[in-house]
mmCIF file of C-alpha atoms in Angstrom:
data_model
loop_
_atom_site.group_PDB
_atom_site.id
_atom_site.type_symbol
_atom_site.label_atom_id
_atom_site.label_comp_id
_atom_site.label_asym_id
_atom_site.label_seq_id
_atom_site.Cartn_x
_atom_site.Cartn_y
_atom_site.Cartn_z
ATOM 1 C CA MET A 246 214.302 -171.479 -232.887
ATOM 2 C CA THR A 247 217.793 -172.906 -232.502
ATOM 3 C CA ASP A 248 217.981 -176.613 -231.648
ATOM 4 C CA SER A 249 220.748 -177.532 -229.230
ATOM 5 C CA VAL A 250 222.461 -180.690 -230.470
ATOM 6 C CA GLU A 251 225.243 -182.729 -228.882
ATOM 7 C CA PHE A 252 226.938 -185.447 -230.904
ATOM 8 C CA TRP A 253 229.247 -188.111 -229.468
ATOM 9 C CA PHE A 254 231.489 -189.969 -231.905
ATOM 10 C CA ASP A 255 234.398 -192.358 -232.067
ATOM 11 C CA PRO A 256 236.523 -191.173 -235.028
ATOM 12 C CA SER A 257 237.083 -194.786 -236.123
ATOM 13 C CA CYS A 258 233.413 -195.743 -236.396
ATOM 14 C CA PRO A 259 232.128 -195.662 -239.989
ATOM 15 C CA TRP A 260 228.504 -195.581 -238.833
ATOM 16 C CA ALA A 261 229.130 -192.537 -236.645
ATOM 17 C CA TRP A 262 230.804 -190.939 -239.655
ATOM 18 C CA MET A 263 227.728 -191.556 -241.824
ATOM 19 C CA THR A 264 225.445 -190.100 -239.158
ATOM 20 C CA SER A 265 227.702 -187.065 -238.719
ATOM 21 C CA ARG A 266 227.454 -186.308 -242.440
ATOM 22 C CA TRP A 267 223.661 -186.404 -242.108
ATOM 23 C CA VAL A 268 223.784 -183.971 -239.157
ATOM 24 C CA ASP A 269 226.010 -181.681 -241.240
ATOM 25 C CA GLU A 270 223.431 -181.815 -244.041
ATOM 26 C CA VAL A 271 220.586 -180.964 -241.669
ATOM 27 C CA ALA A 272 222.644 -178.127 -240.157
ATOM 28 C CA LYS A 273 222.893 -176.528 -243.613
ATOM 29 C CA GLN A 274 219.106 -176.245 -243.717
ATOM 30 C CA ARG A 275 218.092 -175.852 -240.079
ATOM 31 C CA ASP A 276 219.223 -173.694 -237.170
ATOM 32 C CA LEU A 277 221.289 -176.193 -235.189
ATOM 33 C CA ASP A 278 223.854 -175.413 -232.516
ATOM 34 C CA VAL A 279 225.964 -178.605 -232.599
ATOM 35 C CA THR A 280 228.576 -179.514 -229.999
ATOM 36 C CA TRP A 281 230.858 -182.380 -231.048
ATOM 37 C CA ASN A 282 232.136 -184.723 -228.339
ATOM 38 C CA VAL A 283 234.454 -187.715 -228.397
ATOM 39 C CA MET A 284 233.480 -191.152 -227.114
ATOM 40 C CA SER A 285 235.398 -194.408 -227.305
ATOM 41 C CA LEU A 286 234.506 -197.864 -228.597
ATOM 42 C CA ALA A 287 237.562 -199.145 -226.707
ATOM 43 C CA VAL A 288 236.211 -197.791 -223.421
ATOM 44 C CA LEU A 289 232.687 -198.966 -224.233
ATOM 45 C CA ASN A 290 233.901 -202.533 -224.739
ATOM 46 C CA GLU A 291 236.698 -202.724 -222.168
ATOM 47 C CA ASP A 292 234.704 -205.042 -219.866
ATOM 48 C CA LYS A 293 232.838 -206.935 -222.596
ATOM 49 C CA ASP A 294 233.519 -210.290 -224.192
ATOM 50 C CA VAL A 295 234.200 -209.341 -227.815
ATOM 51 C CA SER A 296 235.979 -211.145 -230.619
ATOM 52 C CA ASP A 297 239.762 -211.051 -230.907
ATOM 53 C CA GLU A 298 239.347 -209.384 -234.304
ATOM 54 C CA TYR A 299 237.310 -206.567 -232.760
ATOM 55 C CA LYS A 300 239.755 -206.217 -229.839
ATOM 56 C CA ALA A 301 242.629 -205.816 -232.307
ATOM 57 C CA PHE A 302 240.906 -202.688 -233.638
ATOM 58 C CA PHE A 303 240.812 -200.892 -230.277
ATOM 59 C CA PRO A 304 244.461 -199.751 -229.961
ATOM 60 C CA ARG A 305 244.224 -197.945 -233.292
ATOM 61 C CA ALA A 306 240.840 -196.454 -232.427
ATOM 62 C CA LEU A 307 242.152 -195.294 -229.057
ATOM 63 C CA LYS A 308 244.884 -193.260 -230.764
ATOM 64 C CA TYR A 309 242.255 -191.153 -232.524
ATOM 65 C CA THR A 310 240.053 -190.645 -229.468
ATOM 66 C CA ARG A 311 243.085 -189.637 -227.405
ATOM 67 C CA LEU A 312 244.185 -187.205 -230.085
ATOM 68 C CA VAL A 313 240.768 -185.521 -230.237
ATOM 69 C CA ALA A 314 240.506 -185.388 -226.433
ATOM 70 C CA ALA A 315 243.936 -183.749 -226.185
ATOM 71 C CA ALA A 316 243.083 -181.269 -228.908
ATOM 72 C CA LYS A 317 239.924 -180.227 -227.094
ATOM 73 C CA GLU A 318 241.717 -179.807 -223.780
ATOM 74 C CA LEU A 319 244.656 -177.859 -225.214
ATOM 75 C CA HIS A 320 243.022 -175.941 -228.071
ATOM 76 C CA GLY A 321 239.343 -175.694 -227.166
ATOM 77 C CA GLN A 322 236.009 -177.016 -228.354
ATOM 78 C CA GLU A 323 236.302 -175.277 -231.718
ATOM 79 C CA ILE A 324 239.063 -177.678 -232.881
ATOM 80 C CA VAL A 325 237.017 -180.851 -232.287
ATOM 81 C CA LYS A 326 234.856 -180.851 -235.412
ATOM 82 C CA PRO A 327 237.592 -179.811 -237.872
ATOM 83 C CA LEU A 328 239.887 -182.498 -236.459
ATOM 84 C CA TYR A 329 237.122 -185.102 -236.619
ATOM 85 C CA ASP A 330 236.461 -184.156 -240.239
ATOM 86 C CA ALA A 331 240.160 -184.309 -241.111
ATOM 87 C CA LEU A 332 240.619 -187.703 -239.444
ATOM 88 C CA GLY A 333 237.351 -189.168 -240.657
ATOM 89 C CA THR A 334 237.833 -188.167 -244.278
ATOM 90 C CA ARG A 335 241.071 -190.150 -244.351
ATOM 91 C CA ILE A 336 239.821 -193.100 -242.267
ATOM 92 C CA HIS A 337 236.440 -193.623 -243.936
ATOM 93 C CA PRO A 338 236.118 -192.499 -247.570
ATOM 94 C CA GLY A 339 239.923 -192.446 -247.749
ATOM 95 C CA GLU A 340 240.081 -196.023 -246.395
ATOM 96 C CA SER A 341 243.380 -195.519 -244.559
ATOM 97 C CA THR A 342 244.055 -197.951 -241.713
ATOM 98 C CA ASP A 343 247.442 -196.517 -240.772
ATOM 99 C CA PRO A 344 247.457 -193.891 -237.997
ATOM 100 C CA ALA A 345 251.016 -192.997 -238.983
ATOM 101 C CA GLU A 346 249.585 -191.667 -242.244
ATOM 102 C CA VAL A 347 246.222 -190.391 -241.029
ATOM 103 C CA ILE A 348 247.326 -188.399 -237.996
ATOM 104 C CA PRO A 349 250.099 -186.207 -239.484
ATOM 105 C CA ALA A 350 247.947 -185.335 -242.488
ATOM 106 C CA ALA A 351 244.933 -184.500 -240.310
ATOM 107 C CA LEU A 352 247.028 -182.355 -237.961
ATOM 108 C CA ALA A 353 248.496 -180.455 -240.879
ATOM 109 C CA GLU A 354 245.012 -179.843 -242.281
ATOM 110 C CA VAL A 355 243.755 -178.250 -239.064
ATOM 111 C CA GLY A 356 246.956 -176.310 -238.386
ATOM 112 C CA LEU A 357 248.288 -178.281 -235.431
ATOM 113 C CA PRO A 358 252.038 -179.017 -235.246
ATOM 114 C CA ALA A 359 253.355 -182.436 -236.221
ATOM 115 C CA GLU A 360 254.609 -183.080 -232.694
ATOM 116 C CA PHE A 361 250.994 -182.968 -231.460
ATOM 117 C CA ALA A 362 250.775 -186.553 -232.772
ATOM 118 C CA ALA A 363 252.460 -187.693 -229.546
ATOM 119 C CA HIS A 364 249.114 -187.207 -227.776
ATOM 120 C CA ALA A 365 247.725 -190.173 -229.708
ATOM 121 C CA ASP A 366 249.967 -192.459 -227.650
ATOM 122 C CA SER A 367 249.560 -190.666 -224.315
ATOM 123 C CA ASP A 368 247.013 -191.367 -221.594
ATOM 124 C CA ALA A 369 247.458 -187.838 -220.172
ATOM 125 C CA HIS A 370 243.977 -186.776 -221.251
ATOM 126 C CA ASP A 371 242.247 -190.124 -220.697
ATOM 127 C CA PRO A 372 240.276 -188.811 -217.682
ATOM 128 C CA GLN A 373 238.723 -186.101 -219.856
ATOM 129 C CA MET A 374 238.177 -188.521 -222.735
ATOM 130 C CA ARG A 375 236.477 -191.048 -220.463
ATOM 131 C CA ALA A 376 234.362 -188.320 -218.853
ATOM 132 C CA SER A 377 233.174 -187.218 -222.305
ATOM 133 C CA HIS A 378 232.456 -190.833 -223.238
ATOM 134 C CA PHE A 379 230.380 -191.531 -220.154
ATOM 135 C CA GLU A 380 228.558 -188.217 -220.368
ATOM 136 C CA GLY A 381 227.181 -189.399 -223.708
ATOM 137 C CA ILE A 382 226.654 -193.076 -222.950
ATOM 138 C CA ASN A 383 224.944 -192.405 -219.622
ATOM 139 C CA ARG A 384 222.280 -190.459 -221.476
ATOM 140 C CA VAL A 385 221.175 -193.552 -223.388
ATOM 141 C CA GLY A 386 222.309 -196.618 -221.404
ATOM 142 C CA GLN A 387 225.071 -199.187 -221.760
ATOM 143 C CA ASP A 388 223.713 -201.424 -224.538
ATOM 144 C CA VAL A 389 224.382 -199.008 -227.399
ATOM 145 C CA GLY A 390 227.390 -197.718 -229.332
ATOM 146 C CA THR A 391 228.422 -194.677 -231.293
ATOM 147 C CA PRO A 392 227.076 -192.202 -232.251
ATOM 148 C CA VAL A 393 224.966 -190.787 -229.447
ATOM 149 C CA ILE A 394 222.946 -187.672 -230.246
ATOM 150 C CA SER A 395 221.098 -185.351 -227.887
ATOM 151 C CA VAL A 396 218.597 -182.868 -229.325
ATOM 152 C CA ASN A 397 217.299 -180.286 -226.848
ATOM 153 C CA GLY A 398 218.052 -182.734 -224.042
ATOM 154 C CA VAL A 399 216.476 -185.817 -225.670
ATOM 155 C CA ALA A 400 219.222 -188.381 -226.306
ATOM 156 C CA PHE A 401 219.338 -191.488 -228.490
ATOM 157 C CA PHE A 402 221.786 -193.876 -230.164
ATOM 158 C CA GLY A 403 222.183 -193.624 -233.927
ATOM 159 C CA PRO A 404 220.518 -193.582 -236.272
ATOM 160 C CA VAL A 405 222.567 -196.148 -238.195
ATOM 161 C CA ILE A 406 222.165 -195.064 -241.823
ATOM 162 C CA SER A 407 223.762 -195.617 -245.226
ATOM 163 C CA PRO A 408 224.135 -193.558 -247.268
ATOM 164 C CA ALA A 409 223.676 -190.237 -245.479
ATOM 165 C CA PRO A 410 220.511 -188.631 -246.887
ATOM 166 C CA LYS A 411 220.577 -185.241 -248.570
ATOM 167 C CA GLY A 412 218.183 -182.329 -248.970
ATOM 168 C CA GLU A 413 214.555 -182.818 -248.017
ATOM 169 C CA GLN A 414 215.187 -186.483 -247.265
ATOM 170 C CA ALA A 415 217.707 -185.513 -244.610
ATOM 171 C CA LEU A 416 215.196 -183.179 -242.979
ATOM 172 C CA ALA A 417 212.397 -185.752 -243.082
ATOM 173 C CA LEU A 418 214.606 -188.322 -241.355
ATOM 174 C CA TRP A 419 215.713 -185.760 -238.777
ATOM 175 C CA ASP A 420 212.151 -184.782 -237.917
ATOM 176 C CA GLY A 421 211.071 -188.415 -237.676
ATOM 177 C CA VAL A 422 213.972 -189.551 -235.497
ATOM 178 C CA VAL A 423 213.741 -186.564 -233.149
ATOM 179 C CA ALA A 424 209.959 -186.991 -232.837
ATOM 180 C CA ALA A 425 210.267 -190.701 -232.045
ATOM 181 C CA ALA A 426 213.048 -190.165 -229.517
ATOM 182 C CA ALA A 427 211.057 -187.427 -227.769
ATOM 183 C CA TYR A 428 208.371 -189.932 -226.759
ATOM 184 C CA ASP A 429 209.333 -191.026 -223.248
ATOM 185 C CA GLY A 430 208.238 -194.633 -223.802
ATOM 186 C CA PHE A 431 210.107 -195.092 -227.086
ATOM 187 C CA PHE A 432 213.191 -197.310 -226.790
ATOM 188 C CA GLU A 433 214.144 -199.119 -229.958
ATOM 189 C CA ILE A 434 213.516 -199.576 -233.647
ATOM 190 C CA LYS A 435 215.803 -201.848 -235.640
ATOM 191 C CA ARG A 436 216.215 -204.013 -238.734
ATOM 192 C CA THR A 437 219.076 -206.066 -240.118
ATOM 193 C CA ARG A 438 221.652 -204.063 -242.077
ATOM 194 C CA THR A 439 221.615 -204.935 -245.759
ATOM 195 C CA ARG A 440 224.519 -202.685 -246.795
ATOM 196 C CA GLY A 441 227.691 -201.238 -245.390
ATOM 197 C CA PRO A 442 228.581 -197.567 -245.152
ATOM 198 C CA ILE A 443 228.265 -195.838 -248.519
ATOM 199 C CA PHE A 444 230.556 -192.809 -248.555
ATOM 200 C CA ASP A 445 230.151 -189.879 -250.918
#
């Protein structure tokens, strides 16, 4: 049986990146039909009282979400995951904080023209980006972040993991998380993070 999975990510979020690598690992071993959707930490926090340091991150993050939203609208759903992978590889394990470096290289990798980078600074596709964001966040409530995952209609935030498990460990975590989330009265499980994202 094929499991229908929807995954909402902000390209800038290292924790979403870790979780996406885990979903990729599970998809190698299980029959998953995964749809990748953009969400935005900038939109999520636009009405919240957050630190100036965190606010300073949003303009850069918004460039990437706008770029992915434009790519989906103009080139279809099939471009979303390759573009996310191309961006995320440079942002996270590549540790690049400069969109002027990340975006042209990512566009070249997925075969989009260099001039497509202009979409990163355009709000033309913000309505679609915001609609995608709220489609994900409304499945789980407002007091969460990215990623949001829906498996066969059961949605949850996270999991927040580091490093991304491999092999049987990845499957065991998948089965446990999906089983817990499927219980209607299950809301939260949490402990303090003791490590940052560990990239392969």
